[in-house]
Structure formats: structure tokens, C-alpha cells
mmCIF file of C-alpha atoms in Angstrom:
data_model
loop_
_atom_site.group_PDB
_atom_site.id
_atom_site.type_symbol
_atom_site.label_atom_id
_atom_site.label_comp_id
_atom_site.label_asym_id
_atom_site.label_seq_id
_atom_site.Cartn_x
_atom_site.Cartn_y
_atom_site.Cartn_z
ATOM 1 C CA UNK M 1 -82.746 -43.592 238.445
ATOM 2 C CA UNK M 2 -82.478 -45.742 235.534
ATOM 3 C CA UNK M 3 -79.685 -47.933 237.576
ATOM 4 C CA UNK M 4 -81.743 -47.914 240.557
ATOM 5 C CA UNK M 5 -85.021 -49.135 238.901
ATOM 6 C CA UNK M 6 -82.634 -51.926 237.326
ATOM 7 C CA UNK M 7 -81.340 -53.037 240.776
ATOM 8 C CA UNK M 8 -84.732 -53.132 241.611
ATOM 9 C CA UNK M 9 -85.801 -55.333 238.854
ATOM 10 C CA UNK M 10 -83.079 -57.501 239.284
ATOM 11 C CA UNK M 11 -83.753 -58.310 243.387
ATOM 12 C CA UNK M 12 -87.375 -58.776 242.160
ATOM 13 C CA UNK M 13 -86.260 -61.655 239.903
ATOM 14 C CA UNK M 14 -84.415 -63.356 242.456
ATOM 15 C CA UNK M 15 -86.949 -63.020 244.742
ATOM 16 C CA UNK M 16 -89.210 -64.961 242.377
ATOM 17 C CA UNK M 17 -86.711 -67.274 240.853
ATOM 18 C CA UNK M 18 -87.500 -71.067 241.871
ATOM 19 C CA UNK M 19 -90.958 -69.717 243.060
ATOM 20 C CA UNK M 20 -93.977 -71.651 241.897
ATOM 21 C CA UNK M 21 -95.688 -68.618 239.828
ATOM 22 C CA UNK M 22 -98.845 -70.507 239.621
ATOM 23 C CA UNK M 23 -99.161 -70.466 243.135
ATOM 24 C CA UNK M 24 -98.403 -66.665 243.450
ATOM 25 C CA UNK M 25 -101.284 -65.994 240.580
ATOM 26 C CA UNK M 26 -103.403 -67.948 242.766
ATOM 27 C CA UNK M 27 -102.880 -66.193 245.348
ATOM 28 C CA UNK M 28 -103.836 -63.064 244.015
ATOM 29 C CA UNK M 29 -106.723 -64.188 242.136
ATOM 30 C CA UNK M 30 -108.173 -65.348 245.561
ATOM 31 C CA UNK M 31 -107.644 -61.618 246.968
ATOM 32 C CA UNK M 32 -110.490 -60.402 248.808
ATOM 33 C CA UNK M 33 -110.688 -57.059 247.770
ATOM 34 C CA UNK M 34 -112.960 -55.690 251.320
ATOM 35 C CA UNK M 35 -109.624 -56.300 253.496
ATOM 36 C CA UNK M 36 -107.655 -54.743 250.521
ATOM 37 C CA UNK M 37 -110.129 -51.337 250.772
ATOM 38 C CA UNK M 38 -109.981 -51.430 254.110
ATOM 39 C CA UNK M 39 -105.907 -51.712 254.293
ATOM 40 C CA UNK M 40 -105.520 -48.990 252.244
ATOM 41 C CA UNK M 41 -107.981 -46.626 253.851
ATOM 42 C CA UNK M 42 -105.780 -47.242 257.230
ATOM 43 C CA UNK M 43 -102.898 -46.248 255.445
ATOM 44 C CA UNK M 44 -104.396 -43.122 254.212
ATOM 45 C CA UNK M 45 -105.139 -42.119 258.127
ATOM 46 C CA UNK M 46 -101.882 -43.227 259.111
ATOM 47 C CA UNK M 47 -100.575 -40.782 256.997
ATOM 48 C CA UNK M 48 -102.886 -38.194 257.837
ATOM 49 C CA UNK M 49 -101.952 -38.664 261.716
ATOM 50 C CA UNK M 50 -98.015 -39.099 260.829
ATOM 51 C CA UNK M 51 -98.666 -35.263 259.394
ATOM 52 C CA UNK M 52 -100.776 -33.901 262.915
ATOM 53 C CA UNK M 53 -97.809 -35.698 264.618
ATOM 54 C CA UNK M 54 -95.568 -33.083 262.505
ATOM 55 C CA UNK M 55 -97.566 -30.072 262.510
ATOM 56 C CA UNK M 56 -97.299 -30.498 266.977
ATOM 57 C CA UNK M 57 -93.504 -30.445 266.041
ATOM 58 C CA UNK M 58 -93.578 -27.575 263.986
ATOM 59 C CA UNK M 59 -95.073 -25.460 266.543
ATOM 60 C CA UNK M 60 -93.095 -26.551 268.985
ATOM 61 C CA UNK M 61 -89.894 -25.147 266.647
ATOM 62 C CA UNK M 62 -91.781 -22.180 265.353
ATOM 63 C CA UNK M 63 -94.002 -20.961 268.273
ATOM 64 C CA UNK M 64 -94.067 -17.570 266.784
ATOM 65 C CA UNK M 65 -94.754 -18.785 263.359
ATOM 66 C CA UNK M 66 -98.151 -19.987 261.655
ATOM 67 C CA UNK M 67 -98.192 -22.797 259.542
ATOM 68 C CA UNK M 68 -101.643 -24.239 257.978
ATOM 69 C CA UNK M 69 -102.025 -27.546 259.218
ATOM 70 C CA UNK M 70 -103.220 -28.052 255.135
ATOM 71 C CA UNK M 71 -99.840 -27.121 254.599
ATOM 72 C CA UNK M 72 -98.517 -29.596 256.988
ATOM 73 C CA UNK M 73 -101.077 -32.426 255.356
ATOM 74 C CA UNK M 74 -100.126 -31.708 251.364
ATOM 75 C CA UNK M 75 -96.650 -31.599 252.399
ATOM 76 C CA UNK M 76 -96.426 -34.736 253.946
ATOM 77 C CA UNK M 77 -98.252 -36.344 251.423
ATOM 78 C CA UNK M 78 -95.937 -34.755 248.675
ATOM 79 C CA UNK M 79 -93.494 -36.100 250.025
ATOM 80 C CA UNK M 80 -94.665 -39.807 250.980
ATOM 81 C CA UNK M 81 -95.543 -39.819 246.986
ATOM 82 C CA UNK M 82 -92.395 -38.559 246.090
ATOM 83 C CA UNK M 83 -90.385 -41.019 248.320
ATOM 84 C CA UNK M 84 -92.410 -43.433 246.611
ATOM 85 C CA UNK M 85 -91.784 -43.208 243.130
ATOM 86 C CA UNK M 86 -88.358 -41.854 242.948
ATOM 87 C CA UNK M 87 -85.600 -43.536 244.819
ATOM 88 C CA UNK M 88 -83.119 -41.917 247.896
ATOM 89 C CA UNK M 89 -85.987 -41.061 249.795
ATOM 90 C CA UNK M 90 -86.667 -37.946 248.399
ATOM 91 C CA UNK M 91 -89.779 -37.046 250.192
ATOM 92 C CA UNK M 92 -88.037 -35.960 253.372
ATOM 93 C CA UNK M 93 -86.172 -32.652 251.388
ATOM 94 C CA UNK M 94 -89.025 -32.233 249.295
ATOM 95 C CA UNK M 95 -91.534 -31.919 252.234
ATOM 96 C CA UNK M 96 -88.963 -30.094 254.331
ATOM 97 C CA UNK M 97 -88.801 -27.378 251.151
ATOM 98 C CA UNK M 98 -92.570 -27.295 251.102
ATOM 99 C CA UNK M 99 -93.038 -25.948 254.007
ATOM 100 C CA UNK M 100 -90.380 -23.943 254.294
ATOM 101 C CA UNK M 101 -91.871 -22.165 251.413
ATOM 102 C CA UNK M 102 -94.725 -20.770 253.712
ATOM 103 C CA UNK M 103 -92.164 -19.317 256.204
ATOM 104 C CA UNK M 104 -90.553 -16.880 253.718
ATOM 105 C CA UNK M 105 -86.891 -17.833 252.438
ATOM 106 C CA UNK M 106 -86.362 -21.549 252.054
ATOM 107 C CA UNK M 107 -82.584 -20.877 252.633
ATOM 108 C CA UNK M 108 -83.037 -19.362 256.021
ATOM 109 C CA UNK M 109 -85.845 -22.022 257.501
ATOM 110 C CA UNK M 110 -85.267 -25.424 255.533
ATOM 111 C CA UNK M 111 -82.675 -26.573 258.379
ATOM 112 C CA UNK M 112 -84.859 -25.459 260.867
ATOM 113 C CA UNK M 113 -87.501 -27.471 259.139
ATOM 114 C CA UNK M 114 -85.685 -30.253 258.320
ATOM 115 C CA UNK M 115 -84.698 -30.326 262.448
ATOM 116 C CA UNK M 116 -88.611 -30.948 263.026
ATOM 117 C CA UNK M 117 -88.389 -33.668 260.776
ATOM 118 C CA UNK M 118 -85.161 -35.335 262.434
ATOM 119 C CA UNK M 119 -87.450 -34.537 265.402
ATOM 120 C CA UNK M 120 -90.143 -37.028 263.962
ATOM 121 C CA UNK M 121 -87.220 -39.561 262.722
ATOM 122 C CA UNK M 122 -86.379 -39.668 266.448
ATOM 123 C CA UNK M 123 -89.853 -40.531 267.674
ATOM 124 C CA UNK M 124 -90.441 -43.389 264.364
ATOM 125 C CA UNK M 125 -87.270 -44.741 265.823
ATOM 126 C CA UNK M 126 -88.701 -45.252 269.411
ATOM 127 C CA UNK M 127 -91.546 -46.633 267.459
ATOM 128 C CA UNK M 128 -89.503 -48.695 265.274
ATOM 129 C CA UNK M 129 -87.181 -50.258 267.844
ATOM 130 C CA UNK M 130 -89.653 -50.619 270.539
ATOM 131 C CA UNK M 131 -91.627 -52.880 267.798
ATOM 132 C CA UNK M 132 -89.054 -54.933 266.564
ATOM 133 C CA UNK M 133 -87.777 -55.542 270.170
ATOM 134 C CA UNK M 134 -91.348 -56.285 270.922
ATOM 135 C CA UNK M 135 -91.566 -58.976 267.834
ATOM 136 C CA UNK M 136 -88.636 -60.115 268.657
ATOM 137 C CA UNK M 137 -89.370 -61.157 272.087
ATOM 138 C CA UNK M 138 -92.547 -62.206 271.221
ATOM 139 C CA UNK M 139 -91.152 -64.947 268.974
ATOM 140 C CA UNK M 140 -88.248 -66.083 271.796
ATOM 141 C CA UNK M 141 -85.758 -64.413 269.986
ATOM 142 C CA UNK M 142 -84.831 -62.033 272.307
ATOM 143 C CA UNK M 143 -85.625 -60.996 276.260
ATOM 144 C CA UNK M 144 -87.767 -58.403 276.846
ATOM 145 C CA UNK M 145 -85.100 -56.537 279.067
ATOM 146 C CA UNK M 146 -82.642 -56.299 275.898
ATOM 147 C CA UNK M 147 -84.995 -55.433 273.403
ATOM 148 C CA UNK M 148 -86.248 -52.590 275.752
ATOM 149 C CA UNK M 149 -82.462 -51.287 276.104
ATOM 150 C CA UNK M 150 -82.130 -51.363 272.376
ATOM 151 C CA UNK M 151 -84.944 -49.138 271.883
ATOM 152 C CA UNK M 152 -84.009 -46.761 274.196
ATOM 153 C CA UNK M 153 -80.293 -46.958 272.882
ATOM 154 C CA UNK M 154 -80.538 -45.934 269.356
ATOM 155 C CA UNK M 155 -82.723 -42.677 269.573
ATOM 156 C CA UNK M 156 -80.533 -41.430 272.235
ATOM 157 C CA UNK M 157 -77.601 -41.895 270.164
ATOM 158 C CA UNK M 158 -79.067 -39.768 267.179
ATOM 159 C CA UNK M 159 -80.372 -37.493 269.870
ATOM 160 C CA UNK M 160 -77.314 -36.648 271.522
ATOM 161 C CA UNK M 161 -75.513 -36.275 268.077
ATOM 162 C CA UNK M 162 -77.814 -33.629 266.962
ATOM 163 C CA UNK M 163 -77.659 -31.676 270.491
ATOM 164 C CA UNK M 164 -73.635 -32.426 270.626
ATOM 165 C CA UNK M 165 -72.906 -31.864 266.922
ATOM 166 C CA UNK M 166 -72.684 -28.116 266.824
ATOM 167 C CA UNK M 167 -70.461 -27.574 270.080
ATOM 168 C CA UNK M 168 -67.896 -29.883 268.312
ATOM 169 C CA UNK M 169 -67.852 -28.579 264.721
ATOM 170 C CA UNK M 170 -67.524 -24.907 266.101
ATOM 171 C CA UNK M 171 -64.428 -25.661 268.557
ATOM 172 C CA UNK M 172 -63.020 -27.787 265.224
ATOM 173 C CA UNK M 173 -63.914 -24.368 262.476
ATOM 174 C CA UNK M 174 -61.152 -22.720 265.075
ATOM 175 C CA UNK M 175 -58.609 -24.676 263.387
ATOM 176 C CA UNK M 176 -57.461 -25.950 260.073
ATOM 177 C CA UNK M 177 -56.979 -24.657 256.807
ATOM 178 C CA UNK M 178 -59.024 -21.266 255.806
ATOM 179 C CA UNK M 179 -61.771 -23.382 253.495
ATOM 180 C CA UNK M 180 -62.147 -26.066 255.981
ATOM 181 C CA UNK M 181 -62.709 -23.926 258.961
ATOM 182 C CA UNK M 182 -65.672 -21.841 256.506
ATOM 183 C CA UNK M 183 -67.441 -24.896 255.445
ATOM 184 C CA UNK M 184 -67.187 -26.226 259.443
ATOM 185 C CA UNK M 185 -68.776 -23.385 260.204
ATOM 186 C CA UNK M 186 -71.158 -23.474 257.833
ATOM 187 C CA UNK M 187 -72.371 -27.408 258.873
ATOM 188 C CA UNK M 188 -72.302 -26.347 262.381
ATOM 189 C CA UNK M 189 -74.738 -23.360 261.696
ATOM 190 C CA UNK M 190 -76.836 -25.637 260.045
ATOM 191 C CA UNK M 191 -76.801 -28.168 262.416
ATOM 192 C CA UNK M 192 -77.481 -25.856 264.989
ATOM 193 C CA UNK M 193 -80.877 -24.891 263.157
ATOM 194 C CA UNK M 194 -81.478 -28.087 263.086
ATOM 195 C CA UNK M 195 -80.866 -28.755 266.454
ATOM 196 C CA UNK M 196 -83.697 -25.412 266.678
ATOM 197 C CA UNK M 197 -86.599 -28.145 265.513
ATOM 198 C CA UNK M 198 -85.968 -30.517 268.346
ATOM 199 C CA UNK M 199 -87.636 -27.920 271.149
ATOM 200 C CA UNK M 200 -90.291 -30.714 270.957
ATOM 201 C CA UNK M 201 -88.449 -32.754 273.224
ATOM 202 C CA UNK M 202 -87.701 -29.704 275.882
ATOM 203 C CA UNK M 203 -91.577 -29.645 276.415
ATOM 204 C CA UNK M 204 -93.273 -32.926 278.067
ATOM 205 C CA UNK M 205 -96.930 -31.826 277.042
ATOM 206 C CA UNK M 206 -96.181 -31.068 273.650
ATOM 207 C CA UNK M 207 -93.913 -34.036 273.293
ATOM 208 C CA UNK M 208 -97.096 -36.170 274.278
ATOM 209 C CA UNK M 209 -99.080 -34.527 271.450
ATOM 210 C CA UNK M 210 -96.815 -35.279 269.160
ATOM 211 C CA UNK M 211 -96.025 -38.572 269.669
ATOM 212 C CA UNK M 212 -99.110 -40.222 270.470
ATOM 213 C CA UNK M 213 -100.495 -39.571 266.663
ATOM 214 C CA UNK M 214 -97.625 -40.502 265.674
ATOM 215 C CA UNK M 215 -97.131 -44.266 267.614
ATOM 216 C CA UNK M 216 -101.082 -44.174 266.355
ATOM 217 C CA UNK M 217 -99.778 -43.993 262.783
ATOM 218 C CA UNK M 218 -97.987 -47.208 263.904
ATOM 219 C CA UNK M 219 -100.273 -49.199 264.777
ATOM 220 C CA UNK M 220 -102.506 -48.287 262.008
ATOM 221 C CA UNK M 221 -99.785 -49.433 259.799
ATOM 222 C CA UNK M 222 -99.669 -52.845 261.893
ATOM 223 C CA UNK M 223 -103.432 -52.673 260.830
ATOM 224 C CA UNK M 224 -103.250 -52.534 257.703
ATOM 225 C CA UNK M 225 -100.274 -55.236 256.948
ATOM 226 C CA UNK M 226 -102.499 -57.579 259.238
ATOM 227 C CA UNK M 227 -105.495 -56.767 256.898
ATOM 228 C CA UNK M 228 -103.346 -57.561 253.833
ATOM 229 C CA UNK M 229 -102.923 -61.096 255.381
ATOM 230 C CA UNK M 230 -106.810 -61.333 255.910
ATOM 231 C CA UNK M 231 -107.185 -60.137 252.441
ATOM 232 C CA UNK M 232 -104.747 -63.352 251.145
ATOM 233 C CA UNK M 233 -106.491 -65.335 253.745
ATOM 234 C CA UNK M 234 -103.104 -66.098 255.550
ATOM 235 C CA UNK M 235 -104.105 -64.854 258.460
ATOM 236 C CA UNK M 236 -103.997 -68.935 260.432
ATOM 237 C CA UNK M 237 -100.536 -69.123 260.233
ATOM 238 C CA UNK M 238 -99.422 -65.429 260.375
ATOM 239 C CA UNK M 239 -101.194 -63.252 262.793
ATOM 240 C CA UNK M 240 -100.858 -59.850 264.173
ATOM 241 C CA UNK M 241 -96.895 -60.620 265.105
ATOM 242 C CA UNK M 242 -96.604 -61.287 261.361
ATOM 243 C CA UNK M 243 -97.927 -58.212 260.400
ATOM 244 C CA UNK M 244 -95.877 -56.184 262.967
ATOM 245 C CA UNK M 245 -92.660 -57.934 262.005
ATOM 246 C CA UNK M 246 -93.086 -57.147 257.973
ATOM 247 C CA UNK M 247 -93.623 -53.888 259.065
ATOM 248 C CA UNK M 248 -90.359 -53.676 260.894
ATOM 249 C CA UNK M 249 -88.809 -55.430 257.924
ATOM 250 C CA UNK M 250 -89.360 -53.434 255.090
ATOM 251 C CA UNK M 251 -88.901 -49.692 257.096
ATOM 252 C CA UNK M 252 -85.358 -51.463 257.974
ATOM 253 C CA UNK M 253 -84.901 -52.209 254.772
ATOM 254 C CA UNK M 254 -85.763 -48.994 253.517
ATOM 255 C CA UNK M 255 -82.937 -47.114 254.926
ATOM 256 C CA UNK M 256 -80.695 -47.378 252.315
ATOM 257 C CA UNK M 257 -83.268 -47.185 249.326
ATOM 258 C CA UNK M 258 -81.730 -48.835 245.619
ATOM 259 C CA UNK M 259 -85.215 -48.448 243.461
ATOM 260 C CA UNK M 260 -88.393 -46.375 243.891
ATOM 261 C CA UNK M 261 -90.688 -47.819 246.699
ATOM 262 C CA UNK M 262 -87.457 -50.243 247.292
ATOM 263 C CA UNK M 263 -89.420 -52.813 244.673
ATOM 264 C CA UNK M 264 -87.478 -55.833 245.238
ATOM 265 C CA UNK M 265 -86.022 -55.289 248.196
ATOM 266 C CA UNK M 266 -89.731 -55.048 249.549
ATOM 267 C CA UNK M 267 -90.392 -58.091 248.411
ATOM 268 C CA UNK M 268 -87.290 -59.892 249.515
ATOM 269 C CA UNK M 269 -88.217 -58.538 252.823
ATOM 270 C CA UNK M 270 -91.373 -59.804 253.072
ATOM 271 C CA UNK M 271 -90.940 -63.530 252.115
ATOM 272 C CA UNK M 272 -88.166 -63.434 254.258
ATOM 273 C CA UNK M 273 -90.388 -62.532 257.424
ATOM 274 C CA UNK M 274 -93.407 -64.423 256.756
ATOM 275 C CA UNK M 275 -91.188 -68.075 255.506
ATOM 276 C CA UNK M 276 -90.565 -67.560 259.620
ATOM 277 C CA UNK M 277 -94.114 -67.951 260.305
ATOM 278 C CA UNK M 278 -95.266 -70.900 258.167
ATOM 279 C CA UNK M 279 -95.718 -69.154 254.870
ATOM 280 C CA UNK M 280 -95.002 -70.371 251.573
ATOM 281 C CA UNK M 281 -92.837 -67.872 249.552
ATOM 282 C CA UNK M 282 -95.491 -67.802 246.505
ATOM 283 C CA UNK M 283 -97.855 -67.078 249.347
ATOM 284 C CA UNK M 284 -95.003 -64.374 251.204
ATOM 285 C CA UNK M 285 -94.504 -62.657 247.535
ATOM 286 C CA UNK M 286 -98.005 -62.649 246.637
ATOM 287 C CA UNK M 287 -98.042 -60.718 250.099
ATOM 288 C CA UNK M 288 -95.336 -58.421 249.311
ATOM 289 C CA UNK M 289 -96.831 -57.417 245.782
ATOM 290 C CA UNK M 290 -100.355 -56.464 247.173
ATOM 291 C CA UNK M 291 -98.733 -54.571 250.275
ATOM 292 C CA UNK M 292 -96.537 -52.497 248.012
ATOM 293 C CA UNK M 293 -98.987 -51.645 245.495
ATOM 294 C CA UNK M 294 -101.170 -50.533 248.369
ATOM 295 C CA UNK M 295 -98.870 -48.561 249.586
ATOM 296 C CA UNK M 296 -97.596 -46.936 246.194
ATOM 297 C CA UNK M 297 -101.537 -45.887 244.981
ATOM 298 C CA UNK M 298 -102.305 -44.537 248.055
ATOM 299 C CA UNK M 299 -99.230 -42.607 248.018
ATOM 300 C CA UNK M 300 -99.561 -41.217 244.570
ATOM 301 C CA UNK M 301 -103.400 -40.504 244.794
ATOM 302 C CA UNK M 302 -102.927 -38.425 248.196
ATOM 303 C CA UNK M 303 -99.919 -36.937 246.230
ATOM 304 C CA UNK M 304 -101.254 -35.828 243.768
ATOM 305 C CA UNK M 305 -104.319 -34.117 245.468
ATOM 306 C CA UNK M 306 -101.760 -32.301 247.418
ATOM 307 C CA UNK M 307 -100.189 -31.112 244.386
ATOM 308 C CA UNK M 308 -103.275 -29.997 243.497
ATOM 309 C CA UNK M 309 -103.688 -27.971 246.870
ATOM 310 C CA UNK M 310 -100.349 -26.472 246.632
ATOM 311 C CA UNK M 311 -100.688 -25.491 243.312
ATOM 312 C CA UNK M 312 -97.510 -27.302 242.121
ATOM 313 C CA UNK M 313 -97.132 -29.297 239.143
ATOM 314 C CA UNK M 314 -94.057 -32.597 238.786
ATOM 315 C CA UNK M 315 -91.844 -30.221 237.548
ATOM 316 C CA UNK M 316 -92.053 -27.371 239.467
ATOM 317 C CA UNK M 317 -91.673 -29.575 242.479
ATOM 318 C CA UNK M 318 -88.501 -30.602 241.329
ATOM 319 C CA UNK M 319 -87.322 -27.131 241.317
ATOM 320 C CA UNK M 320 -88.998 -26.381 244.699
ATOM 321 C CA UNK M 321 -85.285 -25.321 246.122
ATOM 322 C CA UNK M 322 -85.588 -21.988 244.794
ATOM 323 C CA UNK M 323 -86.342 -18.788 246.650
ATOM 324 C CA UNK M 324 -90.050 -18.559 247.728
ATOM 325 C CA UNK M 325 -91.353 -15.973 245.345
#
């Protein structure tokens, strides 16, 4: 953590190096904190809908199984905290372990949990893609027919991985060494549970419920990266495809996380975007430092409530792993 938060640190500094700081300071001393309330109060509801999106998965995987849509809600905000402050992205495991506490034994439902999840991963993707295609095109970058095949590419591709995956490890745990063929067999069982939390796709109607809260989540976020530029008063030379295409940025960039929150990189991210779109980079990291922190508070205040509602504490969520008692 310690190496991550310097990494961090360190692409923060270049990001400001040769910046005029007096112009950043400005910037934030101008802030208008309404647009700043009102930015962070859509990303509270996009959360809130990203975790309805989920609990729509859920039942699709577990039709025979009740889970408390509160359960659903404190888990996902658990684990947007978690993914906040600590780097790797650990909120997906720790929100998958949450709620496979309420089914009984985490060991024998946190694949089938963590399938749901991939299931949502699939449908940010489509989101994702379909977005940057869309800002792409916008800006003459790219035609509209390429950017459309790209989105419909890439979730396929994880799609038919997951389906595929298990057929292919079994016929390979036929052969080999003893210890190989065991631990082959072992991925592909998993795999295959996780393969269980994709029924979402096998139904259309249930499909549509959950990804219609979730491409809402979306936009909300679009929403609230447009009112950060309102809020800095940026908003003439970066509009709504400014917003959209930060937005793209920094979830690209947050695949492979170095720091908590990716602070830095985040910032990197976003003066890179908005320099595109006639922004000055005291301006662009002024931008970057009120979007994160937005982001990060609302994160650890709805965190922390759902800790509360769980009845977890830090450190007992660190040990969530265990056996449900």
C-alpha cells in the first residue's frame, strides 16, 4: 500500500510540475459550491441505482434465494468505499463476500456471487464502450459504424470466455500431471459458478431491468462530471462531450489501479482529456482534484453508513473471508 500511495504521489507531481499553481488555487477558490452539492448528490444515486442494477442480477442467479435489497445497497457501497481508499480494487471481493455472507457459506456462494458481478462488469462495458465510441465520434475521431463494432466486440469477448472457460479447463484437468489436473479442476468448478451468475443474460425481461438502472447510473455519472465543470465555470469550452469523455478516461484508467482512488493517475487523466477541449491544465487539474474528492467523500460517507447497517467494523471487514457464523 505504502508503494502504491508513493506511485501515486509521484504521478501527482508530474502532473503538476510546470503547472501555474496560482492558477489552479484560483480555480478552486472560484468553486461554486451549489454545482459541487449537486454533483455529489448524483453520484450518491448513481450508486444507489448501480446497486438495484445488481440486486435484478442477483435474482436472476439466485431465483430461489432471498437477498435484502439493504443488503445489496450496504454492500455495494462497502465496496465502492473500499475500492476507494485502498488500492487493487478491492471493493469487487469485498462486496462479493458481503453478500455471500447472507446466503450461508461464503466458500460455497462467493463464485456464484462474484459471477453476478462479472455479470454487471459485462453490462458497464457495453456502457463504457458504447460511450467512448460515442465521444469519439462525436469529436471526428472515429465513424460511428466502428465505434459501434467496438462496443459490441469487447463484451462479447469476456462473455464468451466466461460461458467457454469451463468446457476447456475440464477437457484440459483430463490430462497432465496429478496437481495440475486438481487445481484445473478446481478453476473450472469455479468458473462454472461463476458462469451460474450470468442467467441474467438467458432472460430478455430481466436483462432489461437490470441494465436500464444501470446505463442510468451512467448517465448520472456524465451528470455529475458535467456539473463539476459548471461548478469551475468551464463549462464554454468543455460541454457535455467533455464530461462524458473524462468519464471514459479515468474508468479506463482505472483498470489497472497503482494508488487508492488511482490519485495521480486521475488527475493525469483528466488534464489529458480536457487540454483536448480548450482547457488550461491548471484549469484540467483543478478539475481533476474537485472530481476525485467528490467522488472519494461520497464514497466513504455511504461506506461507512453501510458499515454501520451491516454491523461491521474496518477490521472485521478485512477478515470478511471467513465462514459466515
Amino acid at each position: 500500500m505504502v508503494a502504491a500511495v508513493l506511485v501515486g504521489v509521484i504521478l501527482g507531481v508530474v502532473a503538476i510540475g510546470g503547472l501555474d499553481v496560482g492558477g489552479v488555487l484560483s480555480s478552486l477558490v472560484g468553486l461554486k459550491p451549489g454545482w459541487v452539492v449537486l454533483a455529489s448528490a448524483l453520484m450518491a444515486v448513481s450508486l444507489a441505482l448501480r446497486a438495484l442494477s445488481w440486486r435484478f442480477v442477483l435474482r436472476a442467479a439466485l431465483p430461489d434465494r432471498a437477498v435484502p435489497t439493504a443488503s445489496v445497497m450496504r454492500a455495494t457501497m462497502i465496496g465502492v468505499m473500499a475500492s476507494a481508499v485502498l488500492p487493487g480494487r478491492l471493493g469487487e471481493p469485498v462486496r462479493a463476500v458481503i453478500v455471500a455472507r447472507r446466503l450461508g457459506s461464503v466458500r460455497n456462494s462467493v463464485s456464484l456471487v462474484a459471477g453476478t458481478i462479472v455479470s454487471q462488469t459485462l453490462l458497464n462495458l457495453i456502457a463504457l464502450v458504447a460511450l467512448g465510441a460515442a465521444v469519439i465520434a462525436a469529436t471526428s475521431l472515429l465513424s460511428p459504424r466502428l465505434g459501434a463494432l467496438i462496443g459490441i466486440a469487447a463484451p462479447l469477448a469476456i462473455a464468451a470466455l466466461t460461458v467457454a472457460g469451463p468446457s476447456v479447463l475440464v477437457r484440459m484437468s483430463r490430462h497432465g500431471p496429478p496437481r495440475l489436473r486438481t487445481a484445473v479442476a478446481r478453476i473450472a468448478l469455479e468458473l462454472g459458478r461463476i458462469r451460474t451468475g450470468l442467467r441474467v443474460f438467458r432472460r430478455p425481461g430481466t436483462w432489461l431491468l437490470a441494465a436500464l438502472p444501470q446505463f442510468a447510473a451512467w448517465a448520472l455519472q456524465v451528470a455529475s462530471c458535467y456539473a463539476v465543470l459548471r461548478a469551475l465555470d468551464l463549462q464554454h469550452g468543455a460541454g457535455w462531450a467533455a464530461a462524458a469523455a473524462v468519464l471514459v478516461a479515468v474508468n479506463v484508467t482505472a483498470v489497472v489501479p497503482v494508488a487508492p482512488s488511482n490519485v495521480g493517475v486521475f488527475q493525469v487523466a483528466c488534464i489529458a482529456v480536457l487540454s483536448g477541449f480548450a482547457v488550461s491544465r491548471a484549469d484540467a487539474l483543478a478539475y481533476g482534484i474537485v472530481l476525485q474528492l467528490i467522488e472519494v467523500v461520497t464514497a466513504v460517507v455511504l461506506g461507512v453508513l453501510a458499515l454501520a447497517g451491516e454491523g461491521l467494523s474496518w477490521s472485521q471487514l478485512r477478515d470478511a473471508g471467513g465462514p459466515a457464523d
